[in-house]
CSV table of C-alpha atoms in Angstrom, one decimal:
chain,number,residue,atom,x,y,z
A,837,MET,CA,98.8,108.9,71.7
A,838,ILE,CA,95.5,107.1,72.0
A,839,LEU,CA,95.1,104.2,74.4
A,840,ARG,CA,92.0,102.0,74.7
A,841,GLY,CA,91.0,99.5,77.4
A,842,LYS,CA,89.2,99.3,80.7
A,843,ALA,CA,90.2,102.5,82.5
A,844,VAL,CA,90.3,103.4,86.2
A,845,VAL,CA,89.1,107.0,86.4
A,846,GLY,CA,88.9,108.3,89.9
A,847,ASP,CA,87.7,105.4,92.0
A,848,ARG,CA,85.4,104.0,89.3
A,849,THR,CA,86.1,102.0,86.1
A,850,ILE,CA,85.0,102.5,82.5
A,851,ASP,CA,84.8,99.1,80.7
A,852,ASP,CA,85.7,100.4,77.2
A,853,ALA,CA,87.5,103.7,77.6
A,854,VAL,CA,89.8,105.9,75.6
A,855,VAL,CA,92.6,108.0,77.0
A,856,VAL,CA,94.1,110.6,74.6
A,857,THR,CA,97.4,112.3,75.3
A,858,GLU,CA,98.9,115.4,73.7
A,859,ARG,CA,102.5,116.1,74.5
A,860,ASP,CA,103.0,115.5,78.3
A,861,ARG,CA,99.3,115.9,79.2
A,862,ILE,CA,96.1,113.9,79.0
A,863,SER,CA,93.7,115.7,76.7
A,864,TRP,CA,90.6,113.5,76.8
A,865,VAL,CA,89.3,110.6,78.9
A,866,GLY,CA,85.9,108.9,78.4
A,867,ALA,CA,83.9,106.0,77.1
A,868,ALA,CA,84.9,104.8,73.6
A,869,ASP,CA,81.4,105.4,72.3
A,870,GLU,CA,81.6,109.0,73.3
A,871,TYR,CA,84.9,109.7,71.5
A,872,ARG,CA,84.6,112.3,68.8
A,873,GLY,CA,88.3,113.1,68.1
A,874,PRO,CA,89.8,113.4,64.6
A,875,SER,CA,92.1,110.3,64.9
A,876,PRO,CA,90.7,106.8,64.4
A,877,LEU,CA,90.2,104.7,67.5
A,878,PRO,CA,92.3,101.6,68.2
A,879,GLN,CA,90.5,98.3,68.3
A,880,PRO,CA,89.1,97.2,71.7
A,881,THR,CA,91.7,95.6,73.9
A,882,SER,CA,91.9,93.5,77.1
A,883,SER,CA,94.2,96.1,78.7
A,884,ILE,CA,93.5,98.0,81.9
A,885,LEU,CA,94.6,101.6,81.9
A,886,LEU,CA,95.6,103.0,85.3
A,887,PRO,CA,96.9,106.4,86.4
A,888,GLY,CA,100.7,106.4,87.1
A,889,LEU,CA,101.3,105.1,90.6
A,890,ILE,CA,102.8,107.3,93.4
A,891,ASP,CA,104.9,105.7,96.1
A,892,LEU,CA,105.4,107.6,99.3
A,893,HIS,CA,107.7,105.0,100.9
A,894,CYS,CA,110.4,103.4,98.9
A,895,HIS,CA,114.1,102.7,99.8
A,896,GLY,CA,115.3,101.4,96.4
A,897,GLY,CA,115.1,98.6,94.0
A,898,GLY,CA,116.7,96.9,91.0
A,899,GLY,CA,120.0,96.4,93.0
A,900,THR,CA,120.5,99.9,94.4
A,901,GLU,CA,119.2,101.9,97.3
A,902,PHE,CA,118.8,105.6,98.3
A,903,SER,CA,120.5,105.3,101.7
A,904,SER,CA,124.0,104.4,100.4
A,905,SER,CA,124.1,105.1,96.6
A,906,ASP,CA,125.5,108.0,94.7
A,907,ALA,CA,123.3,109.9,92.3
A,908,ALA,CA,123.7,107.3,89.5
A,909,GLY,CA,122.7,104.4,91.8
A,910,ALA,CA,119.7,106.3,93.1
A,911,ARG,CA,118.7,107.1,89.6
A,912,HIS,CA,118.9,103.4,88.7
A,913,ALA,CA,116.4,102.6,91.5
A,914,ILE,CA,114.1,105.4,90.4
A,915,ASN,CA,114.2,104.1,86.8
A,916,HIS,CA,113.6,100.5,87.9
A,917,HIS,CA,110.4,101.5,89.7
A,918,ARG,CA,109.3,103.8,86.9
A,919,GLY,CA,109.6,100.9,84.5
A,920,GLN,CA,107.3,98.9,86.7
A,921,GLY,CA,104.5,101.5,86.9
A,922,THR,CA,105.6,103.8,89.8
A,923,THR,CA,105.8,107.0,87.8
A,924,SER,CA,106.3,109.2,90.8
A,925,GLN,CA,107.9,108.6,94.2
A,926,LEU,CA,109.6,109.8,97.3
A,927,GLY,CA,113.1,108.5,98.1
A,928,SER,CA,113.2,107.0,101.6
A,929,LEU,CA,116.3,107.1,103.8
A,930,VAL,CA,116.7,104.8,106.8
A,931,SER,CA,118.2,105.9,110.1
A,932,ALA,CA,121.9,106.7,109.9
A,933,ARG,CA,124.6,108.8,111.6
A,934,GLU,CA,124.5,112.5,110.8
A,935,PRO,CA,127.3,112.6,108.2
A,936,VAL,CA,125.6,109.8,106.2
A,937,LEU,CA,122.1,111.5,106.4
A,938,LEU,CA,123.6,114.8,105.3
A,939,ARG,CA,125.4,113.2,102.4
A,940,GLN,CA,122.4,111.2,101.1
A,941,ALA,CA,120.0,114.1,101.6
A,942,GLU,CA,122.2,116.3,99.4
A,943,ILE,CA,122.4,113.6,96.7
A,944,LEU,CA,118.7,113.0,96.6
A,945,ALA,CA,118.0,116.7,96.6
A,946,GLY,CA,119.6,116.9,93.2
A,947,LEU,CA,117.2,114.2,91.9
A,948,VAL,CA,114.2,116.1,93.3
A,949,GLU,CA,115.4,119.3,91.7
A,950,SER,CA,115.7,117.5,88.3
A,951,GLY,CA,112.2,116.2,88.6
A,952,GLU,CA,113.1,112.5,89.1
A,953,LEU,CA,111.9,112.3,92.7
A,954,LEU,CA,108.9,114.1,94.2
A,955,GLY,CA,110.9,114.6,97.5
A,956,ILE,CA,112.6,112.8,100.3
A,957,HIS,CA,111.1,110.7,103.1
A,958,LEU,CA,113.2,110.4,106.2
A,959,GLU,CA,112.4,107.1,108.1
A,960,GLY,CA,114.2,108.1,111.3
A,961,PRO,CA,116.4,108.5,113.1
A,962,PHE,CA,114.0,109.7,115.9
A,963,LEU,CA,112.5,106.2,116.4
A,964,SER,CA,112.0,103.7,119.2
A,965,ARG,CA,114.9,101.3,119.6
A,966,ALA,CA,112.4,98.7,120.9
A,967,ARG,CA,110.5,98.8,117.6
A,968,CYS,CA,113.4,99.5,115.2
A,969,GLY,CA,112.6,96.6,112.9
A,970,ALA,CA,115.2,96.6,110.2
A,971,GLN,CA,116.7,99.9,111.2
A,972,ASP,CA,120.2,100.1,112.7
A,973,PRO,CA,119.5,100.6,116.5
A,974,ASP,CA,122.9,102.3,116.9
A,975,ALA,CA,121.7,105.0,114.5
A,976,ILE,CA,118.5,105.8,116.4
A,977,VAL,CA,118.7,108.9,118.5
A,978,PRO,CA,116.3,110.9,120.6
A,979,GLY,CA,114.4,113.7,118.8
A,980,ASP,CA,116.8,116.5,118.0
A,981,PRO,CA,115.3,119.6,116.2
A,982,GLY,CA,118.8,120.9,115.4
A,983,LEU,CA,119.7,117.7,113.6
A,984,PHE,CA,116.4,117.7,111.7
A,985,GLU,CA,117.1,121.3,110.6
A,986,ARG,CA,120.6,120.4,109.4
A,987,VAL,CA,119.3,117.5,107.3
A,988,CYS,CA,116.6,119.7,105.8
A,989,ASP,CA,119.2,122.3,104.9
A,990,ALA,CA,121.4,119.6,103.3
A,991,ALA,CA,118.3,118.5,101.3
A,992,ARG,CA,117.7,122.1,100.2
A,993,GLY,CA,114.1,122.1,101.2
A,994,THR,CA,113.2,118.8,99.5
A,995,VAL,CA,112.2,116.7,102.5
A,996,ARG,CA,108.5,116.1,102.2
A,997,SER,CA,107.8,113.6,105.1
A,998,MET,CA,109.5,112.2,108.1
A,999,THR,CA,108.8,109.1,110.2
A,1000,LEU,CA,109.2,109.6,113.9
A,1001,ALA,CA,108.0,107.8,117.1
A,1002,PRO,CA,105.3,109.6,119.1
A,1003,GLU,CA,107.4,109.1,122.3
A,1004,THR,CA,110.6,110.6,120.9
A,1005,ALA,CA,112.1,113.6,122.8
A,1006,HIS,CA,111.1,117.1,121.8
A,1007,PHE,CA,108.2,115.9,119.7
A,1008,GLY,CA,106.4,119.3,119.9
A,1009,LYS,CA,109.5,121.2,118.8
A,1010,LEU,CA,110.0,118.8,115.9
A,1011,LEU,CA,106.4,119.3,114.9
A,1012,THR,CA,106.8,123.1,114.9
A,1013,VAL,CA,109.8,122.8,112.6
A,1014,MET,CA,107.9,120.4,110.3
A,1015,ARG,CA,105.1,122.8,110.0
A,1016,ARG,CA,107.4,125.6,109.1
A,1017,ARG,CA,109.3,123.6,106.5
A,1018,GLY,CA,106.2,121.9,105.0
A,1019,VAL,CA,107.3,118.4,106.1
A,1020,ILE,CA,104.5,115.8,106.8
A,1021,PRO,CA,104.8,114.0,110.1
A,1022,SER,CA,104.4,110.2,109.9
A,1023,LEU,CA,104.2,108.3,113.2
A,1024,GLY,CA,105.8,104.9,113.3
A,1025,HIS,CA,108.5,102.6,114.6
A,1026,THR,CA,106.9,103.2,118.0
A,1027,ASP,CA,106.4,101.4,121.3
A,1028,ALA,CA,103.9,104.1,122.5
A,1029,ASP,CA,100.5,103.4,124.0
A,1030,ALA,CA,97.2,104.5,122.5
A,1031,ALA,CA,97.0,107.6,124.8
A,1032,THR,CA,100.4,108.9,123.8
A,1033,THR,CA,99.8,108.3,120.1
A,1034,SER,CA,96.4,109.9,120.2
A,1035,ALA,CA,97.9,113.0,121.9
A,1036,ARG,CA,100.5,113.4,119.3
A,1037,ILE,CA,97.9,113.0,116.5
A,1038,ALA,CA,96.0,115.8,118.2
A,1039,ASP,CA,99.1,117.9,118.4
A,1040,ALA,CA,99.4,117.7,114.6
A,1041,ALA,CA,95.8,118.9,114.1
A,1042,GLY,CA,95.6,121.3,111.2
A,1043,GLN,CA,98.2,119.6,109.1
A,1044,PRO,CA,98.3,116.2,107.4
A,1045,VAL,CA,99.6,113.3,109.5
A,1046,VAL,CA,100.4,109.8,108.4
A,1047,ALA,CA,100.9,106.4,110.1
A,1048,THR,CA,104.0,104.7,108.7
A,1049,HIS,CA,103.3,101.1,107.6
A,1050,LEU,CA,100.3,100.6,110.0
A,1051,PHE,CA,100.7,97.5,112.2
A,1052,ASN,CA,104.4,97.0,111.3
A,1053,ALA,CA,107.1,98.1,113.8
A,1054,MET,CA,104.5,98.9,116.5
A,1055,PRO,CA,102.8,96.8,119.3
A,1056,PRO,CA,100.2,94.4,118.0
A,1057,LEU,CA,96.6,95.5,118.5
A,1058,HIS,CA,95.2,94.0,121.7
A,1059,HIS,CA,91.7,94.4,123.0
A,1060,ARG,CA,92.9,95.6,126.4
A,1061,ALA,CA,95.9,97.6,125.0
A,1062,PRO,CA,95.1,99.0,121.6
A,1063,GLY,CA,98.5,100.8,121.3
A,1064,ALA,CA,99.6,102.9,118.5
A,1065,ALA,CA,97.8,100.7,115.9
A,1066,GLY,CA,94.5,101.2,117.6
A,1067,ALA,CA,95.0,105.0,118.0
A,1068,CYS,CA,96.0,105.3,114.3
A,1069,LEU,CA,93.0,103.3,113.1
A,1070,ALA,CA,90.6,105.4,115.2
A,1071,ALA,CA,92.2,108.6,113.9
A,1072,ALA,CA,91.9,107.4,110.3
A,1073,GLY,CA,88.3,106.5,110.9
A,1074,ARG,CA,87.7,110.1,112.0
A,1075,GLY,CA,89.5,111.5,109.0
A,1076,ASP,CA,92.3,112.8,111.1
A,1077,MET,CA,95.1,110.6,109.7
A,1078,ILE,CA,96.2,108.7,106.6
A,1079,VAL,CA,97.5,105.2,107.2
A,1080,GLU,CA,100.1,103.4,105.1
A,1081,LEU,CA,99.6,99.8,104.3
A,1082,ILE,CA,102.4,97.5,102.9
A,1083,ALA,CA,99.9,95.0,101.2
A,1084,ASP,CA,102.5,92.8,99.8
A,1085,GLY,CA,101.3,89.5,101.3
A,1086,THR,CA,104.3,89.4,103.7
A,1087,HIS,CA,104.0,92.5,106.0
A,1088,LEU,CA,100.2,92.1,106.4
A,1089,ALA,CA,97.7,89.2,106.0
A,1090,PRO,CA,95.3,89.8,103.2
A,1091,GLU,CA,92.4,89.7,105.7
A,1092,THR,CA,94.1,92.6,107.6
A,1093,VAL,CA,94.3,94.7,104.5
A,1094,SER,CA,90.6,94.1,103.7
A,1095,MET,CA,89.6,94.8,107.3
A,1096,VAL,CA,91.3,98.3,107.1
A,1097,PHE,CA,89.6,99.1,103.8
A,1098,ASP,CA,86.2,97.9,105.3
A,1099,THR,CA,86.8,100.0,108.4
A,1100,VAL,CA,88.4,103.2,107.2
A,1101,ASP,CA,87.3,105.6,104.4
A,1102,PRO,CA,89.6,104.6,101.5
A,1103,ASP,CA,90.5,108.3,101.1
A,1104,GLN,CA,92.5,107.8,104.4
A,1105,ILE,CA,94.5,104.9,103.1
A,1106,VAL,CA,97.8,104.9,101.1
A,1107,LEU,CA,99.3,101.8,99.7
A,1108,VAL,CA,103.1,101.8,99.7
A,1109,SER,CA,105.8,99.4,98.6
A,1110,ASP,CA,108.5,100.0,101.3
A,1111,ALA,CA,110.7,98.5,98.6
A,1112,MET,CA,114.4,97.9,99.3
A,1113,VAL,CA,117.4,97.2,97.1
A,1114,ALA,CA,116.3,93.7,96.3
A,1115,ALA,CA,113.0,94.7,94.7
A,1116,GLY,CA,112.9,93.1,91.3
A,1117,MET,CA,116.0,91.0,92.0
A,1118,ALA,CA,116.7,87.3,92.6
A,1119,ASP,CA,117.0,85.7,96.1
A,1120,GLY,CA,120.3,86.3,97.7
A,1121,ASP,CA,122.3,88.6,100.1
A,1122,TYR,CA,121.7,92.3,100.1
A,1123,HIS,CA,121.8,95.2,102.5
A,1124,LEU,CA,119.4,97.9,103.9
A,1125,GLY,CA,121.5,100.8,104.9
A,1126,PRO,CA,124.4,99.2,106.9
A,1127,LEU,CA,122.5,96.0,107.8
A,1128,ASP,CA,122.9,92.7,106.0
A,1129,VAL,CA,119.7,91.3,104.5
A,1130,ARG,CA,118.9,87.8,103.1
A,1131,VAL,CA,116.1,87.4,100.6
A,1132,THR,CA,114.5,83.9,100.5
A,1133,GLN,CA,111.5,83.2,98.3
A,1134,GLY,CA,111.1,86.9,97.7
A,1135,VAL,CA,111.0,87.8,101.4
A,1136,ALA,CA,113.7,90.1,102.8
A,1137,ARG,CA,114.8,89.5,106.4
A,1138,LEU,CA,117.8,90.7,108.5
A,1139,ALA,CA,120.6,88.2,108.3
A,1140,THR,CA,121.5,86.5,111.6
A,1141,SER,CA,124.7,84.9,112.7
A,1142,ASP,CA,123.0,81.7,113.9
A,1143,GLY,CA,120.8,81.3,110.8
A,1144,SER,CA,117.6,82.0,112.7
A,1145,GLU,CA,114.7,84.0,111.1
A,1146,GLY,CA,115.5,87.7,111.3
A,1147,ALA,CA,113.1,90.7,111.3
A,1148,ILE,CA,111.3,91.5,108.0
A,1149,ALA,CA,113.6,94.0,106.3
A,1150,ALA,CA,111.4,96.1,104.0
A,1151,SER,CA,109.8,94.6,100.9
A,1152,THR,CA,110.9,93.2,97.5
A,1153,ALA,CA,107.5,94.3,95.9
A,1154,ARG,CA,106.9,97.1,93.6
A,1155,LEU,CA,103.8,99.3,94.1
A,1156,LEU,CA,101.9,97.6,91.2
A,1157,ASP,CA,102.6,94.3,93.0
A,1158,VAL,CA,101.0,95.8,96.1
A,1159,VAL,CA,98.0,97.0,94.2
A,1160,ARG,CA,97.6,93.6,92.6
A,1161,SER,CA,97.7,91.8,96.0
A,1162,THR,CA,95.2,94.3,97.4
A,1163,VAL,CA,92.7,93.5,94.6
A,1164,VAL,CA,93.3,89.8,94.1
A,1165,ASP,CA,94.2,88.6,97.6
A,1166,SER,CA,92.3,91.0,99.7
A,1167,GLY,CA,89.2,91.5,97.5
A,1168,VAL,CA,89.4,95.3,97.5
A,1169,ASP,CA,87.6,97.0,94.6
A,1170,LEU,CA,90.0,97.8,91.7
A,1171,GLY,CA,89.2,101.5,91.6
A,1172,ILE,CA,89.6,102.0,95.3
A,1173,ALA,CA,92.9,100.1,95.5
A,1174,VAL,CA,94.3,102.1,92.6
A,1175,ALA,CA,93.2,105.4,94.1
A,1176,SER,CA,95.1,104.5,97.3
A,1177,ALA,CA,98.2,104.2,95.2
A,1178,SER,CA,97.7,107.3,93.1
A,1179,ARG,CA,95.0,109.8,93.9
A,1180,VAL,CA,95.3,109.7,97.7
A,1181,PRO,CA,99.1,110.1,97.8
A,1182,ALA,CA,98.9,112.9,95.2
A,1183,ARG,CA,96.4,114.7,97.4
A,1184,LEU,CA,98.6,114.3,100.4
A,1185,LEU,CA,101.5,115.9,98.6
A,1186,GLY,CA,99.3,118.7,97.2
A,1187,LEU,CA,99.6,117.3,93.6
A,1188,GLU,CA,95.9,116.2,93.1
A,1189,PHE,CA,95.4,118.6,90.2
A,1190,GLU,CA,98.6,117.4,88.5
A,1191,ARG,CA,99.0,113.7,89.0
A,1192,GLY,CA,97.2,110.6,90.4
A,1193,THR,CA,94.1,110.6,88.2
A,1194,LEU,CA,93.4,109.9,84.5
A,1195,ALA,CA,91.8,113.3,83.8
A,1196,PRO,CA,92.2,116.1,81.2
A,1197,ASN,CA,95.1,118.5,81.9
A,1198,HIS,CA,96.8,116.0,84.3
A,1199,ARG,CA,100.3,114.8,83.5
A,1200,ALA,CA,100.1,111.9,81.0
A,1201,ASP,CA,101.4,109.2,83.5
A,1202,ILE,CA,99.7,105.9,82.5
A,1203,VAL,CA,100.2,102.3,83.5
A,1204,VAL,CA,98.9,99.6,81.0
A,1205,THR,CA,98.3,96.2,82.4
A,1206,ASP,CA,96.5,93.0,81.4
A,1207,HIS,CA,93.3,91.8,83.0
A,1208,GLN,CA,95.4,90.3,85.9
A,1209,LEU,CA,97.1,93.6,86.6
A,1210,ARG,CA,100.4,92.3,85.1
A,1211,LEU,CA,102.4,95.0,83.5
A,1212,ARG,CA,102.2,95.7,79.8
A,1213,GLY,CA,103.8,99.1,79.7
A,1214,VAL,CA,104.2,102.5,81.2
A,1215,VAL,CA,103.8,106.0,79.9
A,1216,VAL,CA,105.5,108.9,81.7
A,1217,GLY,CA,104.8,112.5,80.7
A,1218,GLY,CA,103.3,111.2,77.4
A,1219,MET,CA,106.3,109.1,76.5
A,1220,PRO,CA,106.4,105.2,76.6
A,1221,VAL,CA,109.0,103.8,78.9
A,1222,GLY,CA,109.8,100.3,80.0
A,1223,GLU,CA,112.3,97.5,80.7
A,1224,GLU,CA,113.9,95.4,78.0
A,1225,GLY,CA,111.4,92.8,76.9
A,1226,VAL,CA,108.3,94.5,78.2
A,1227,ALA,CA,106.1,95.9,75.4
A,1228,TRP,CA,103.7,98.6,76.4
A,1229,ASN,CA,101.5,98.1,73.3
A,1230,SER,CA,98.2,96.2,74.1
């Protein structure tokens, strides 16, 4: 396969580029005028060629979710996001009681083993009830290393990251188990102050550590009380932490997104979707785990009995939507924004020589968009995929 268009290669762009694939690998990438292959070149196009996007925080989409679905339902959510440009992802589970966590971890483990997911992300249950957001407060429990071990065993070693509050009980013991099992700690859903958060980041020194959806589900940044947000920003500025941003236009103001990119080395920023069951669906009533959610004008909020505005309940965006918003609304450079949704998450997962960049010998995962970053098509492992009605040809 030979694709031609403006290409994002690393964190730079080539205006008229060619990407050549052979079987499931990229065999050549470069400027069109440097191409010397045996096959004729396609005509120049207005397409943009991106590396396949990698989502580290995704709960579902297309009408199904990972926290309650069987394998077929979870696969439907994976395929929905794959058809929208997320060629690799973790499957995120919300806080739940132990039997549910064990059941869903076992289901998702099979999808990791089949290569459909990169791993499992546990968002809880060792969170702050005061900052539970759209998590079930009744499912949130103090840190319990034994419970964590049991979930990891049910997942057959496929848990790759876990969100936990810095102030949860037995944080140090949990961190020890995470190191042993190769699980990335991600701090979030916290009411901790800056000192506590900074101490926990220091405790994790020597291994990657992430901030789960920075600014969301934590105290707002205040000049006299910087809180977890301030501690995480400072750590990312030092290169000691990677911060997630849900740059969907709902969770964060566009100016907040641009501020973080202007303040922190982009290699320390990961764009995520935090997508839920309603991603790609019409407005209406849905659920996130056991909680009822109402989507209005594309914004998901917890349903309330009195009709008042509930807490934001994850996102209805796909990762390509987040990249587009980051570029168009926040003014972040295209190459930098794309790298934060591809190369940086690949590096965090130890896959930087396999995925996340348009480069020879990398897996042929390619997203084709128009000049406005609207999807034209997706290539996964060298094979075109897509939804009905979406042509990938430029």
